[in-house]
Coordinates of C-alpha atoms in Angstrom, one line a residue:
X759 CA -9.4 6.3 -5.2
X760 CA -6.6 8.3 -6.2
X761 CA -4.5 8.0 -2.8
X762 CA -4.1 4.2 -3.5
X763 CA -2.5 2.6 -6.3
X764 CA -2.5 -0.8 -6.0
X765 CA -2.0 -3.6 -3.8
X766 CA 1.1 -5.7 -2.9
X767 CA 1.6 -8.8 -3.3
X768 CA 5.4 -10.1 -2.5
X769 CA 6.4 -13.0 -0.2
X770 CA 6.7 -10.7 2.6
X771 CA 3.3 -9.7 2.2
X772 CA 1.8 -12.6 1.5
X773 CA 3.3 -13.4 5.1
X774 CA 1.9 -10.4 6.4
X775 CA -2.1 -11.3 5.6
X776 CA -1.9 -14.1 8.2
X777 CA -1.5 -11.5 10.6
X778 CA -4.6 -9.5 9.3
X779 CA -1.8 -6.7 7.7
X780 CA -2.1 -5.4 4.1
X781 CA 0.6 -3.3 2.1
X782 CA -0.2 -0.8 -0.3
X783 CA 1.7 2.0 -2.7
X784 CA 0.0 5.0 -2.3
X785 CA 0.6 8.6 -3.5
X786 CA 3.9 10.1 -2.1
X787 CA 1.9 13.2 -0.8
X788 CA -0.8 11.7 1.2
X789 CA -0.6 11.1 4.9
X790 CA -1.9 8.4 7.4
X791 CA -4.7 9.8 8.1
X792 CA -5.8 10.1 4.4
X793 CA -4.7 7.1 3.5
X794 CA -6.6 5.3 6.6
X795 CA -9.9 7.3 6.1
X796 CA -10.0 6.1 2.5
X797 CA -9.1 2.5 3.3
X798 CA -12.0 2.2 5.9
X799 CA -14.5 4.2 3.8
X800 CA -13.6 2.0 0.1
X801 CA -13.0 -1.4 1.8
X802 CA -15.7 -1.0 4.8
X803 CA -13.2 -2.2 7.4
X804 CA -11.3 -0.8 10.8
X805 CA -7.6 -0.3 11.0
X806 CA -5.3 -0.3 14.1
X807 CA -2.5 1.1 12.5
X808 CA -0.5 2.2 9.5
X809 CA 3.4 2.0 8.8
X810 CA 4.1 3.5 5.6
X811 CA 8.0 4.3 4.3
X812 CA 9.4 6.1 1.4
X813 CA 11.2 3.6 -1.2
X814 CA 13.5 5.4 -3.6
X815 CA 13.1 5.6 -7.3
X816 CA 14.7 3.5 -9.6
X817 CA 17.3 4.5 -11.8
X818 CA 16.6 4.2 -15.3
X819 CA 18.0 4.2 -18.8
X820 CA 21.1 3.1 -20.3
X821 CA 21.9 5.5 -23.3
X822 CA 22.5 9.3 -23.4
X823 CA 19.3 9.9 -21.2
X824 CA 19.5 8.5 -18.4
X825 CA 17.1 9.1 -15.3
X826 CA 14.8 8.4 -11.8
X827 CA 11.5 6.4 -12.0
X828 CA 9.4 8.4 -9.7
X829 CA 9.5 8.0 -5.6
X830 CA 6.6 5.9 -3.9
X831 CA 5.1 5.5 -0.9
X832 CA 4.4 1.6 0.5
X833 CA 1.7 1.7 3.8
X834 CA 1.3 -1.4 5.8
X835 CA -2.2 -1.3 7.1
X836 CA -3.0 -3.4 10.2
X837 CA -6.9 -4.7 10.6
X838 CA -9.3 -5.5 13.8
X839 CA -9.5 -8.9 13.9
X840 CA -13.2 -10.0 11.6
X841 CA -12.1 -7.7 8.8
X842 CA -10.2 -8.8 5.7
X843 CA -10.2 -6.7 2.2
X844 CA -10.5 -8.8 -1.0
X845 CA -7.6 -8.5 -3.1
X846 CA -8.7 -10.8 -5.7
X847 CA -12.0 -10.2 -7.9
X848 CA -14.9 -12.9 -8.0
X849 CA -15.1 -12.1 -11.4

């Protein structure tokens, strides 16, 4: 549960689940193969593929201190057709 922060939700992605894809941010030091054998073992589904990308950190502050939000990792995850995760609770 720690290689996956949360889900995203953006236009593009919200595009992207009609073709069965889902993005993630995950931990910057995980790989595909992590990040795909925890998907399919906490959702219960089958992937075909992952893209993932490195998005830069943010620059931050405006008085003396100024600094870098930290660097993330965003993974689009493609499902075989019949699976879907629930990003939304019932609750």
């Amino acid at each position: 549960m720690d290689q996956v922060r949360y889900p995203i939700l953006t236009e593009k992605t919200i595009r992207l689940l009609e073709k069965n894809q889902y993005s993630f941010d995950v931990n910057v030091g995980s790989n595909k193969t992590e990040i795909k054998k925890w998907i399919e073992l906490f959702f219960g589904v089958e992937i075909i593929a992952i893209n993932s990308h490195r998005l830069p950190g943010k620059r931050g502050g405006m008085d003396r201190t100024s600094g870098r939000t930290d660097r993330y990792k965003r993974v689009i995850v493609r499902l075989k057709p019949g699976y879907s995760i629930p990003l939304f609770s019932d609750k």
